Coordinates of C-alpha atoms in Angstrom, one line a residue:
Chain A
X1 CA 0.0 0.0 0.0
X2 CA 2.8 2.4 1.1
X3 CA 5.0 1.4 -1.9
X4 CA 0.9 2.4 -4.5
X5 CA 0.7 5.7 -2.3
X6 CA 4.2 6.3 -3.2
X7 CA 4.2 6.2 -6.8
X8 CA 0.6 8.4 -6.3
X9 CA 2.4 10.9 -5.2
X10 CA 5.4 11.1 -7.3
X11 CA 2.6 11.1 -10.5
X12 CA 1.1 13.8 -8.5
X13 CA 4.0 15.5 -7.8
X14 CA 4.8 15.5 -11.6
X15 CA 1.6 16.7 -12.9
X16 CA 2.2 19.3 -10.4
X17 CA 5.7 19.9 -11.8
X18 CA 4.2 20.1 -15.4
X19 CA 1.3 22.7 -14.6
X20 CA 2.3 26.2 -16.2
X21 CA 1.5 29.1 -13.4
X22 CA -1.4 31.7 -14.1
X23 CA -1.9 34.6 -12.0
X24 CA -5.6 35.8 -11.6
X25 CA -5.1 39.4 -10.5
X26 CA -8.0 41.3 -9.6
X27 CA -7.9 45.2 -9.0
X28 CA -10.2 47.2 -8.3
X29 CA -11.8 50.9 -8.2
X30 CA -8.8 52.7 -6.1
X31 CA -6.5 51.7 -9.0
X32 CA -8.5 52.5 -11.8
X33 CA -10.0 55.9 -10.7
X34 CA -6.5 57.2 -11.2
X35 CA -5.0 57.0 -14.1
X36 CA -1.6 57.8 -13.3
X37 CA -1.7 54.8 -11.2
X38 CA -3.2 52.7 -13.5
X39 CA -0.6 53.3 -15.9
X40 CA 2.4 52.8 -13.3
X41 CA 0.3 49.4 -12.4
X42 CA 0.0 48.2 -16.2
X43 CA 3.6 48.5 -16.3
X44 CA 3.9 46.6 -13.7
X45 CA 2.1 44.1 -14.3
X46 CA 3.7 43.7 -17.9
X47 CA 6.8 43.4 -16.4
X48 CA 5.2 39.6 -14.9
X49 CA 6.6 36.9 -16.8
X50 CA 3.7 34.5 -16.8
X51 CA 0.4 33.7 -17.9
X52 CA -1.8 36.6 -16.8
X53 CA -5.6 37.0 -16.4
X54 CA -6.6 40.9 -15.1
X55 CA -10.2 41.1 -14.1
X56 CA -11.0 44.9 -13.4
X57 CA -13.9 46.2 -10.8
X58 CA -15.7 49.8 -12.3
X59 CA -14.5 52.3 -9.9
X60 CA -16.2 55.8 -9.8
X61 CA -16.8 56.5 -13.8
X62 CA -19.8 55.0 -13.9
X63 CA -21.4 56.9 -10.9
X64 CA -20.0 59.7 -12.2
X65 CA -21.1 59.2 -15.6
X66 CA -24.8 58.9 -14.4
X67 CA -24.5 61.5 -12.2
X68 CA -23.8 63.9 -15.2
X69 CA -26.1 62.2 -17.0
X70 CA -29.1 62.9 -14.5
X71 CA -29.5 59.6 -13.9
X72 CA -30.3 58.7 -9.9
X73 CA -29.0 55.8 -8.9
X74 CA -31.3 53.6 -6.7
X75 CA -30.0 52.4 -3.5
X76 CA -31.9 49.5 -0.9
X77 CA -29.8 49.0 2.0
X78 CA -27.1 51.1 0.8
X79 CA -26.4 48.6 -2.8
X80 CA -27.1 49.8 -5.4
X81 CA -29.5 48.8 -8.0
X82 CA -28.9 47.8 -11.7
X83 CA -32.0 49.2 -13.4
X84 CA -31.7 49.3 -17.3
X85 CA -30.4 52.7 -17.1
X86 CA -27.1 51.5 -15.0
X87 CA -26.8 48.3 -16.7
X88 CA -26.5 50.5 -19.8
X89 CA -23.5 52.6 -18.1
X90 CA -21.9 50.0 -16.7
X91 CA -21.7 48.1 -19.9
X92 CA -20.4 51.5 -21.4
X93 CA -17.7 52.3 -18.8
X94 CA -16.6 49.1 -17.7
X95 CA -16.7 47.0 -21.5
X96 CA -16.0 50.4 -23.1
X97 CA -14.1 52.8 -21.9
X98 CA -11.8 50.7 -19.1
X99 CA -11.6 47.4 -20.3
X100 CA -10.2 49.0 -24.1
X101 CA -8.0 51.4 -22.6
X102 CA -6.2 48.3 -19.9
X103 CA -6.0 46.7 -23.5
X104 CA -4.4 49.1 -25.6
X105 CA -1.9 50.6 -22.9
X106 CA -0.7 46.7 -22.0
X107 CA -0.3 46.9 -26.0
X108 CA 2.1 49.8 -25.3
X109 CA 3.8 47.7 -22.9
X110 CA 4.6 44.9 -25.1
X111 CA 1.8 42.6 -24.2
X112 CA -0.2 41.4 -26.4
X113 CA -3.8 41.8 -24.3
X114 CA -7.3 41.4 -25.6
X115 CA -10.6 42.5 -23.7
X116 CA -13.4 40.2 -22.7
X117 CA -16.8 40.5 -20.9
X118 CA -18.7 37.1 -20.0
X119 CA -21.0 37.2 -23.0
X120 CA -17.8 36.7 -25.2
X121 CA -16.9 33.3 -26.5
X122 CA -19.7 32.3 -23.6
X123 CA -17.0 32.8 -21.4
X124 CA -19.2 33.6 -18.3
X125 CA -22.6 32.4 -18.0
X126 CA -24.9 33.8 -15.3
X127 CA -28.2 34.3 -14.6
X128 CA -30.0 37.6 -12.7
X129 CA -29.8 36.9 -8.7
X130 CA -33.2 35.2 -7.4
X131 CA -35.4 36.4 -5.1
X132 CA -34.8 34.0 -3.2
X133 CA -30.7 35.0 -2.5
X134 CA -31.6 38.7 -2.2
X135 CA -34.3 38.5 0.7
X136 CA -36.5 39.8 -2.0
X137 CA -34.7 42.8 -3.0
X138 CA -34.9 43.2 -6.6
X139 CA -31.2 44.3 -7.2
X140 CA -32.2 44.5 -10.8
X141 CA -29.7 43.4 -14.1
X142 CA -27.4 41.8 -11.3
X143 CA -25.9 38.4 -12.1
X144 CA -24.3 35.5 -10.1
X145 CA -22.0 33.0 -11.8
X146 CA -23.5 29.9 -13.1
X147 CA -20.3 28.6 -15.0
X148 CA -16.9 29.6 -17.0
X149 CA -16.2 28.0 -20.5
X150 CA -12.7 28.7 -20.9
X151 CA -12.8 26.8 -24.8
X152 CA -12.0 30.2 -26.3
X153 CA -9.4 31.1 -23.8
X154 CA -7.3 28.4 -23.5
X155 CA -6.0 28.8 -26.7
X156 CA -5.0 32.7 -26.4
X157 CA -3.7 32.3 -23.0
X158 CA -1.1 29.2 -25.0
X159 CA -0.4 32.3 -27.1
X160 CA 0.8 34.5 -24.0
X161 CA -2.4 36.8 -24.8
X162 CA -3.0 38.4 -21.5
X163 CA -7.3 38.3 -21.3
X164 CA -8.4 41.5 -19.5
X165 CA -12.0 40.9 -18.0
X166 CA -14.8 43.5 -18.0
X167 CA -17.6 43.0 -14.8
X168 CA -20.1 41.7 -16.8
X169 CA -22.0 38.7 -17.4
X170 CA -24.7 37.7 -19.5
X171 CA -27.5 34.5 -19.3
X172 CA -27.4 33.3 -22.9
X173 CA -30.7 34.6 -23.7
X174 CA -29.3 38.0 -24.6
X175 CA -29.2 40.0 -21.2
X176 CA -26.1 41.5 -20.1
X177 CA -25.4 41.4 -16.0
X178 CA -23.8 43.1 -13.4
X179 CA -21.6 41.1 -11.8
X180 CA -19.0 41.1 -8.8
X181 CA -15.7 41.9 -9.9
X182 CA -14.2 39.5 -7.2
X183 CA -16.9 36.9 -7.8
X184 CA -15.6 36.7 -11.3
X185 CA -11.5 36.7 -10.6
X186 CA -12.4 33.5 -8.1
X187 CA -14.6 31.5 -10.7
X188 CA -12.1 31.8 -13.2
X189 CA -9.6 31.1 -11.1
X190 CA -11.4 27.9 -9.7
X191 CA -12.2 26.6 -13.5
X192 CA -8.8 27.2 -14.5
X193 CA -7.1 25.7 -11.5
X194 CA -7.4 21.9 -12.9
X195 CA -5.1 22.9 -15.8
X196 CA -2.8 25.6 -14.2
X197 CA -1.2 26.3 -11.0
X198 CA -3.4 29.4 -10.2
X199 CA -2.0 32.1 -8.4
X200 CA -5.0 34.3 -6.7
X201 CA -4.2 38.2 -5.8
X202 CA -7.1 40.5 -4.9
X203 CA -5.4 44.0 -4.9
X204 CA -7.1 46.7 -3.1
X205 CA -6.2 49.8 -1.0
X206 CA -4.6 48.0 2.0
X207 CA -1.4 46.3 2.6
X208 CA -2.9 43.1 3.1
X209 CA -5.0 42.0 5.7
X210 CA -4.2 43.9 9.0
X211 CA -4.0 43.2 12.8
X212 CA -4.3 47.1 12.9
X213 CA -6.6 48.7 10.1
X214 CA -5.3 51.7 10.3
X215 CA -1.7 50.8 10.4
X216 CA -0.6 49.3 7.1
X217 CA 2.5 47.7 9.0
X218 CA 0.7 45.1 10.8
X219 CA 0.3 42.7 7.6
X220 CA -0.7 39.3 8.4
X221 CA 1.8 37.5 6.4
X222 CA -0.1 34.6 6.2
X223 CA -3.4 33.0 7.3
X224 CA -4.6 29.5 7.5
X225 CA -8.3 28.5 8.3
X226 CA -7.5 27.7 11.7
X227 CA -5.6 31.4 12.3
X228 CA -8.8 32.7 10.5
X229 CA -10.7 31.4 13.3
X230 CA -9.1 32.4 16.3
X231 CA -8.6 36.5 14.4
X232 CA -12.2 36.0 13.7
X233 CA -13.2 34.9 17.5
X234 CA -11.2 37.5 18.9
X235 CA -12.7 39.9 16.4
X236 CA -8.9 41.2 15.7
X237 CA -10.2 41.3 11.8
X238 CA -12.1 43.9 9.8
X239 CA -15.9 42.7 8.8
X240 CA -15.0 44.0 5.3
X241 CA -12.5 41.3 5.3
X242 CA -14.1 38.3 6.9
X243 CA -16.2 37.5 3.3
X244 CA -13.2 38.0 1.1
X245 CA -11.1 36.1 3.4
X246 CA -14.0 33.0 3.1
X247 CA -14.0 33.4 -0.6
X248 CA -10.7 33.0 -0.2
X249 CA -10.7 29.4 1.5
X250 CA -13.7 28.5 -0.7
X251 CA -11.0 29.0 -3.9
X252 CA -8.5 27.0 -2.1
X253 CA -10.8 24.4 -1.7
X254 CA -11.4 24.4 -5.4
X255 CA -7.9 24.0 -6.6
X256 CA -6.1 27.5 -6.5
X257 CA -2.5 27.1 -5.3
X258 CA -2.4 30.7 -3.6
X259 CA -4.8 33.3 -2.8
X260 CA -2.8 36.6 -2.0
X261 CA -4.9 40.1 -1.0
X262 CA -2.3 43.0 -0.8
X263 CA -1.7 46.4 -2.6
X264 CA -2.0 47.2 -6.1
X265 CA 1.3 48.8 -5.7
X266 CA 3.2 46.1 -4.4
X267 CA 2.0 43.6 -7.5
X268 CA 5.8 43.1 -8.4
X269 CA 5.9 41.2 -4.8
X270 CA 2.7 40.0 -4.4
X271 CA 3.1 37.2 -7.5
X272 CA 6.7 36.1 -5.6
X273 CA 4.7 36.0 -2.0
X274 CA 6.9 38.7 -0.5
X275 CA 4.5 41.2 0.1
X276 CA 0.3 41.0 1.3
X277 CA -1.2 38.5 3.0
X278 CA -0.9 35.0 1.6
X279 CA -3.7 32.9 2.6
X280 CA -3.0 29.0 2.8
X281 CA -5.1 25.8 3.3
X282 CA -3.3 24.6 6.4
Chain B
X1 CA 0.8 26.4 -73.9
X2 CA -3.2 25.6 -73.7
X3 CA -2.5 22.5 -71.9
X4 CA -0.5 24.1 -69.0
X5 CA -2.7 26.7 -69.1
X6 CA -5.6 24.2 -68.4
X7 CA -3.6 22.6 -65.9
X8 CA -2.6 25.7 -64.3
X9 CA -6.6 26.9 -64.1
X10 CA -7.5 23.5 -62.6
X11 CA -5.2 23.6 -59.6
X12 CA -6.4 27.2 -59.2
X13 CA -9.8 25.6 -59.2
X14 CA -8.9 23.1 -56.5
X15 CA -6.9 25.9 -54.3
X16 CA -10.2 27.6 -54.8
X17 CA -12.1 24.9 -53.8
X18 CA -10.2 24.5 -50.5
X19 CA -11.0 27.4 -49.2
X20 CA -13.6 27.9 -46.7
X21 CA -16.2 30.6 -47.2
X22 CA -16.2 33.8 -45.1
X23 CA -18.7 36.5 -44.9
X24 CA -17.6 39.8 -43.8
X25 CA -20.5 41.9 -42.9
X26 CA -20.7 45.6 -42.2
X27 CA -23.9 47.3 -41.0
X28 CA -24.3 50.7 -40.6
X29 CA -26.2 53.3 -38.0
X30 CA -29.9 52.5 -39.9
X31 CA -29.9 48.7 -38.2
X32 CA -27.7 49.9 -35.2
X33 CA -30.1 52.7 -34.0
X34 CA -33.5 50.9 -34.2
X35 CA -33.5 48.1 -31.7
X36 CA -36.2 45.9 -33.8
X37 CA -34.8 46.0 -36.8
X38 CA -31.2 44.8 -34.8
X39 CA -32.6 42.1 -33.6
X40 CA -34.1 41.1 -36.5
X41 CA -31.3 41.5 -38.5
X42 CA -29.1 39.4 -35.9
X43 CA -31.6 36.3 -36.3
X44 CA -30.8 35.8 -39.9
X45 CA -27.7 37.2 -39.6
X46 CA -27.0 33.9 -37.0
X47 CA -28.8 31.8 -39.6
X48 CA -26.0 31.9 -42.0
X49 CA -24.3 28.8 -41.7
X50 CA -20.6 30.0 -42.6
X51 CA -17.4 31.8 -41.2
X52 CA -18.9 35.3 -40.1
X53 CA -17.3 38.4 -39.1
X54 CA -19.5 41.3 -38.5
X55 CA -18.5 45.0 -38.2
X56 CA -20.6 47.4 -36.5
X57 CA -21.0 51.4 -37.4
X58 CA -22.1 53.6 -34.7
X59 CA -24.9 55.0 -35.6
X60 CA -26.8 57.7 -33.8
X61 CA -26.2 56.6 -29.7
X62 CA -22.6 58.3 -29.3
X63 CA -24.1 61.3 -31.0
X64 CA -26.9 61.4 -28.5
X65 CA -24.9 60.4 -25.6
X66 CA -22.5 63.5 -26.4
X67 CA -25.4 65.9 -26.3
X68 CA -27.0 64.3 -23.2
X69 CA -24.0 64.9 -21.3
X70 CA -23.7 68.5 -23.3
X71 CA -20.6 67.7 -24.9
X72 CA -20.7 70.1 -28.4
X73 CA -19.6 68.4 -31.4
X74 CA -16.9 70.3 -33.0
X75 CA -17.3 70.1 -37.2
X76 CA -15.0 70.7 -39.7
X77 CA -15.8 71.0 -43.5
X78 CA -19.4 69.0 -42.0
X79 CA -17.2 66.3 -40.3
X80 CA -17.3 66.0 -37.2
X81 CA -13.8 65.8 -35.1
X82 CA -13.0 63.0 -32.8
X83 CA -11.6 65.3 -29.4
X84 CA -10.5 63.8 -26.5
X85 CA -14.2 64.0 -25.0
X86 CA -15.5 61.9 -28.0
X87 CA -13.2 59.6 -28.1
X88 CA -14.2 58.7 -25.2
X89 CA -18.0 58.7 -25.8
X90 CA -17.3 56.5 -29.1
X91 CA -14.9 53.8 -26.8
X92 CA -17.8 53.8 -24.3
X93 CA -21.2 53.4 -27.3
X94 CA -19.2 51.6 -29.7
X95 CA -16.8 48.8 -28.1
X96 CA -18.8 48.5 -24.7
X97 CA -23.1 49.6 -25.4
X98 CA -23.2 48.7 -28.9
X99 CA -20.6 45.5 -29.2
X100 CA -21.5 43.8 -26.3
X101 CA -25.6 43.6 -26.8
X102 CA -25.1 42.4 -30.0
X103 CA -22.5 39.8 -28.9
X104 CA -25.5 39.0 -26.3
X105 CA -27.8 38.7 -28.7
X106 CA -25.8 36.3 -31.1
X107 CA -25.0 33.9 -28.0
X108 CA -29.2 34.0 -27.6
X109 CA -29.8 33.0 -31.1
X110 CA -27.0 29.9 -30.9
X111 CA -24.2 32.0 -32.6
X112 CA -20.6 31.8 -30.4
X113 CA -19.8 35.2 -31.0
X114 CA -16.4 37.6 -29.8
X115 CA -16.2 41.4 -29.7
X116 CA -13.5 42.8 -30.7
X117 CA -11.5 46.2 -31.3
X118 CA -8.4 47.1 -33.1
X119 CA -6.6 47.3 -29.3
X120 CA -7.5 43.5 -28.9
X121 CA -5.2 41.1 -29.6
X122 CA -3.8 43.3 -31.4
X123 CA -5.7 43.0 -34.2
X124 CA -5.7 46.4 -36.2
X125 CA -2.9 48.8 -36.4
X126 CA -3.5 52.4 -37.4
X127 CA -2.0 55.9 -36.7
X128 CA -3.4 59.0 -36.3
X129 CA -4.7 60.6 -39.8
X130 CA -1.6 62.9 -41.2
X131 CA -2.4 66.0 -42.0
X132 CA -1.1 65.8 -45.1
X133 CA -3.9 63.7 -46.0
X134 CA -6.6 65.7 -44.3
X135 CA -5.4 68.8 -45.9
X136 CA -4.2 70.0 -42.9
X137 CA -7.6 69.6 -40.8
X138 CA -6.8 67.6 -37.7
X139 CA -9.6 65.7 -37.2
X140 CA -8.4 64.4 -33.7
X141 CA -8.4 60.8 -32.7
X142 CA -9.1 59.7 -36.0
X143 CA -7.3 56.3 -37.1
X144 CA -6.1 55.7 -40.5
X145 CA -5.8 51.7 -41.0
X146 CA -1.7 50.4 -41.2
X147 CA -2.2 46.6 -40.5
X148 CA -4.4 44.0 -39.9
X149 CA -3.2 41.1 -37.7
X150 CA -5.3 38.1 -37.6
X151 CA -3.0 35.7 -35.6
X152 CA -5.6 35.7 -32.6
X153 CA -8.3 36.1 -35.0
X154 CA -7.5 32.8 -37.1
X155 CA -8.1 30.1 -34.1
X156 CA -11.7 31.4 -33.0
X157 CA -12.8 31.4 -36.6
X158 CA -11.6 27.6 -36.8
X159 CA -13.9 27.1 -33.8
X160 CA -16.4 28.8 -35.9
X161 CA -16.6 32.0 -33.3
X162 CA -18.2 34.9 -34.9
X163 CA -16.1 38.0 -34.8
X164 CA -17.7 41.4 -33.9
X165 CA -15.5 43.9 -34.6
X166 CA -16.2 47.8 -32.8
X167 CA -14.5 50.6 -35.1
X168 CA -11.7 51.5 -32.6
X169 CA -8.3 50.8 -33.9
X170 CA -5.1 51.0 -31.4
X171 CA -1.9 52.9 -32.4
X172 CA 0.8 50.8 -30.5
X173 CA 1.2 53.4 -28.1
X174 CA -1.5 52.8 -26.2
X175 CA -4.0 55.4 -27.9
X176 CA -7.3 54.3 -29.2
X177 CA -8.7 55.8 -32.5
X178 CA -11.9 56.1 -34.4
X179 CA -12.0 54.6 -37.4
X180 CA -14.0 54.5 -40.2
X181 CA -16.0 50.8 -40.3
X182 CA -16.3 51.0 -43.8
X183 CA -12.4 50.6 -44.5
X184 CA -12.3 48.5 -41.2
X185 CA -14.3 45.9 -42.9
X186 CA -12.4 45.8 -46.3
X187 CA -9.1 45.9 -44.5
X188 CA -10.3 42.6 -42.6
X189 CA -11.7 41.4 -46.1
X190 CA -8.3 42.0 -47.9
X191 CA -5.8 40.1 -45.2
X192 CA -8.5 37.1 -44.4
X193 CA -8.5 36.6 -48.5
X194 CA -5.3 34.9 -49.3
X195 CA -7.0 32.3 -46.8
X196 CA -10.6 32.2 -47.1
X197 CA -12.8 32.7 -49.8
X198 CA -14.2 36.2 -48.9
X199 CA -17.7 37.7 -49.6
X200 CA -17.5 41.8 -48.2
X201 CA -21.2 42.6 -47.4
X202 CA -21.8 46.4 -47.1
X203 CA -25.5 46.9 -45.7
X204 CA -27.2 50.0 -45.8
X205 CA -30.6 51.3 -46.4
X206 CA -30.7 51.1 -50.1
X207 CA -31.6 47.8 -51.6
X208 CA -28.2 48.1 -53.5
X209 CA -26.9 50.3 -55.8
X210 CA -30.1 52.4 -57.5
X211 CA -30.1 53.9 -61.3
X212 CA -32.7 56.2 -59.3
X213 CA -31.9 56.8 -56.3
X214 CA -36.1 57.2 -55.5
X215 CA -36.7 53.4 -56.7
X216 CA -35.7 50.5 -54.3
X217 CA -36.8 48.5 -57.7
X218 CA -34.2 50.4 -59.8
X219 CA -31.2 47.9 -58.3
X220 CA -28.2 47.2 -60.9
X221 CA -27.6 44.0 -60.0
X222 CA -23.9 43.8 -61.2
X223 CA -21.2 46.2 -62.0
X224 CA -17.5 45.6 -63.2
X225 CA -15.0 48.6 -64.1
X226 CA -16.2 48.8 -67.3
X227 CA -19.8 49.9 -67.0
X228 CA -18.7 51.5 -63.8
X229 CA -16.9 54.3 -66.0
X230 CA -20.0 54.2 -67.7
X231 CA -22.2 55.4 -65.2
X232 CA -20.1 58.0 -63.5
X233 CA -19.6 59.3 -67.2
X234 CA -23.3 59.6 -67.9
X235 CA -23.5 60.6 -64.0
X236 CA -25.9 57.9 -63.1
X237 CA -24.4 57.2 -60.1
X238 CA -25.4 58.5 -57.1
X239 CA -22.1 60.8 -55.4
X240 CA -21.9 59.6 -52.4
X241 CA -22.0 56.0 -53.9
X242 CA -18.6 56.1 -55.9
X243 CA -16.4 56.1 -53.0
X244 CA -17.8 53.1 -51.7
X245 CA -17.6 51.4 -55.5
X246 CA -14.2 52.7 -55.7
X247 CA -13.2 50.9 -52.2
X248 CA -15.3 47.4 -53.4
X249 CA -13.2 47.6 -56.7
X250 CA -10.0 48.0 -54.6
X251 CA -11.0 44.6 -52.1
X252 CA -11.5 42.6 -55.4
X253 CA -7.6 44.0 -56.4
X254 CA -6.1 42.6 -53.6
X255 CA -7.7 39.5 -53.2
X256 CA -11.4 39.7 -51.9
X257 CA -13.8 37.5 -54.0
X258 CA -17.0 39.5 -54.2
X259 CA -18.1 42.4 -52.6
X260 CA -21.9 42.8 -52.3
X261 CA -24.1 46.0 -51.4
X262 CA -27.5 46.1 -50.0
X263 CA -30.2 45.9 -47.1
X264 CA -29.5 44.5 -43.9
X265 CA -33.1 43.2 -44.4
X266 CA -32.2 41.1 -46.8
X267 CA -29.1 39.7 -45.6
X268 CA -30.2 35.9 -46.4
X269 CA -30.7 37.0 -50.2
X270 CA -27.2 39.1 -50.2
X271 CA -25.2 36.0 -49.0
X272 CA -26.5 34.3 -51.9
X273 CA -26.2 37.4 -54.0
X274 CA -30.0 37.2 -54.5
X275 CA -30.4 40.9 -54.2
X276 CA -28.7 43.3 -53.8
X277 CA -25.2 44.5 -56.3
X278 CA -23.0 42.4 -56.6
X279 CA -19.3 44.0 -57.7
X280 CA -17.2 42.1 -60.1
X281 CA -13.3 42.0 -61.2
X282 CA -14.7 42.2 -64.8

């Protein structure tokens, strides 16, 4: 039996060995609101040698946008509703005007980069959030993940095509969604982890996750589920963090390597582990 | 000499042969703007059982957007200039709105479909129009077509993926341009023909090109060079017509098989050059 286990793990450990890393890197609105930052991030991020995915949130454009455009945007329980009118902008900004311009300045930056949204190539299928989910709210064109077909991807991401992702989603009968920016870095990161050795980074405005929130110095350097537990008892963590640090575990759980959370900033460490939090299975 | 000859117009006809169809379709702002007629157009257009790529005009959304958000349109000579301002409202109507419903829509009516701009993958090169060829106007962000690269391209159409192109070109440097879709679409036609057999579809909202330009029933259903001269001499051709002639005569030069003008409405007829005018080598 020892001698079977063994030669499982050593074909284990080479199909391991043979998996090609992919980094799913998700930024969001403090990164993209400022576009000298963006463009010191894109270089950056060019400079990672690697199979790259970037999946980008909306930041403030499209609340802006309707704002000058007279649009109110509805809020129940302070979230905001996707009524035709917002779908409409956010499919503008976020398809439009962010996703093409990520594109064409990781062009400038020698990488060859092309823009998707779920409704191309099929490449994330949703459907608008039930009842049911929302404790009856009616968040509107909002959509949760039903699956990723990565047919069409594979064979760009072989060709070192970076594949930046837009927000949105659609349900196959022609409706465009919504849809959480971080929701969609960890399905595609999930789907993807049976072929590559997925790397995980959430970037935001933080260091990492921090014993201190207002001291960016206190970094957790790494967390396992059982760390999480005793931060979470003794309520050392921020309640912002306590759903992305569970989304975190659930994508470990479905085959990512690495989940890492730190600053957009740091990116250039955070894909070698030496900067953010790392979170871990055990 | 006749015998080579005979053997040199078989293999042609076998290299011919080989060659899978391709339809390259352009539709301008009369389908774009009316949501009906878009949708319908987009059923048959997804009942054509070839190769597809589709390019999409603008149509009258940016120009509404711009004067929602009172952005004034700055004309030159009658055209208008693409500023900084618009450029962004054309990115935002014409690569996000506008490209991704209609990508929606194909994936609803069983068509795999991809949106695309010139920024994606890299796929169309241009620079900023000289002004030595706009006479010293400078009509801003305006793109002027240098390559077409269809390495990305050439592996989705093998998975029979329809290509829906927005008409926003990249310079390299990390600016996006407007671009005309008209010359977008032939300059697709032109590179795809040395592999495909290529049919350029212009759609518009004559029923093809009119001896009177009152009479839908007046269609010519071919012209070559010859009678071509012909009309312009006896000025039976309708002005804004011979450009568009002049660019189909061009596609056929360098490598295009047919180029076909007519209704979007009867797209089903135009594949099969049914209806519409159909423009000939000779």
């Amino acid at each position: 039996m020892k001698d079977l286990q063994q030669i499982h793990d050593s074909k284990a450990g080479i199909q391991n060995a043979a998996r090609e890393a992919l980094f799913v890197i998700k930024i969001g609105g403090n990164i993209i609101d400022d576009n000298n930052k963006l463009e010191i991030f894109l270089q950056k991020f060019s400079a990672i040698k690697a199979k790259k995915i970037l999946i980008h949130g909306g930041g403030k454009l499209a609340t802006q946008l309707a704002k000058d455009l007279g649009i109110e945007q509805e809020l129940v329980d302070g979230r905001r509703i996707t009524d035709a009118a917002t779908l409409k902008i956010v499919t503008m900004v976020y398809a439009g005007f962010i996703n093409k311009n990520i594109v064409a300045q990781l062009q400038a930056n020698g990488n060859n980069a092309i823009g998707f949204t779920g409704a191309d190539a099929n490449f994330i299928r949703a459907h608008k959030r039930l009842s049911s989910v929302s404790k009856g709210i009616d968040y509107g064109f909002v959509g949760d993940v039903d699956e990723v077909n990565t047919v069409a991807i594979e064979p760009l991401l072989e060709q070192n095509i970076v594949i930046v992702v837009a927000p949105i989603t659609h349900d196959g009968k022609g409706q465009l969604l919504n849809t959480n920016a971080d929701t969609i870095a960890q399905s595609i990161a999930t789907t993807l982890g049976s072929k590559y050795e997925v790397s995980l980074l959430y970037c935001f405005e933080k260091a990492g996750v921090l014993l201190d929130a207002n001291d960016d110095n206190s970094v957790i350097a790494t967390i396992n589920p059982a760390y999480f537990t005793q931060l979470k008892e003794a309520q050392l963590i921020f309640a912002g963090m306590i759903p992305k640090l569970e989304n975190a575990f659930a994508a470990l759980e479905k085959g990512v390597e690495k989940v890492i959370i730190g600053k957009a900033e740091s990116i250039l460490d955070l894909v070698q582990a030496k900067a953010g939090t790392t979170i871990q299975k055990s």
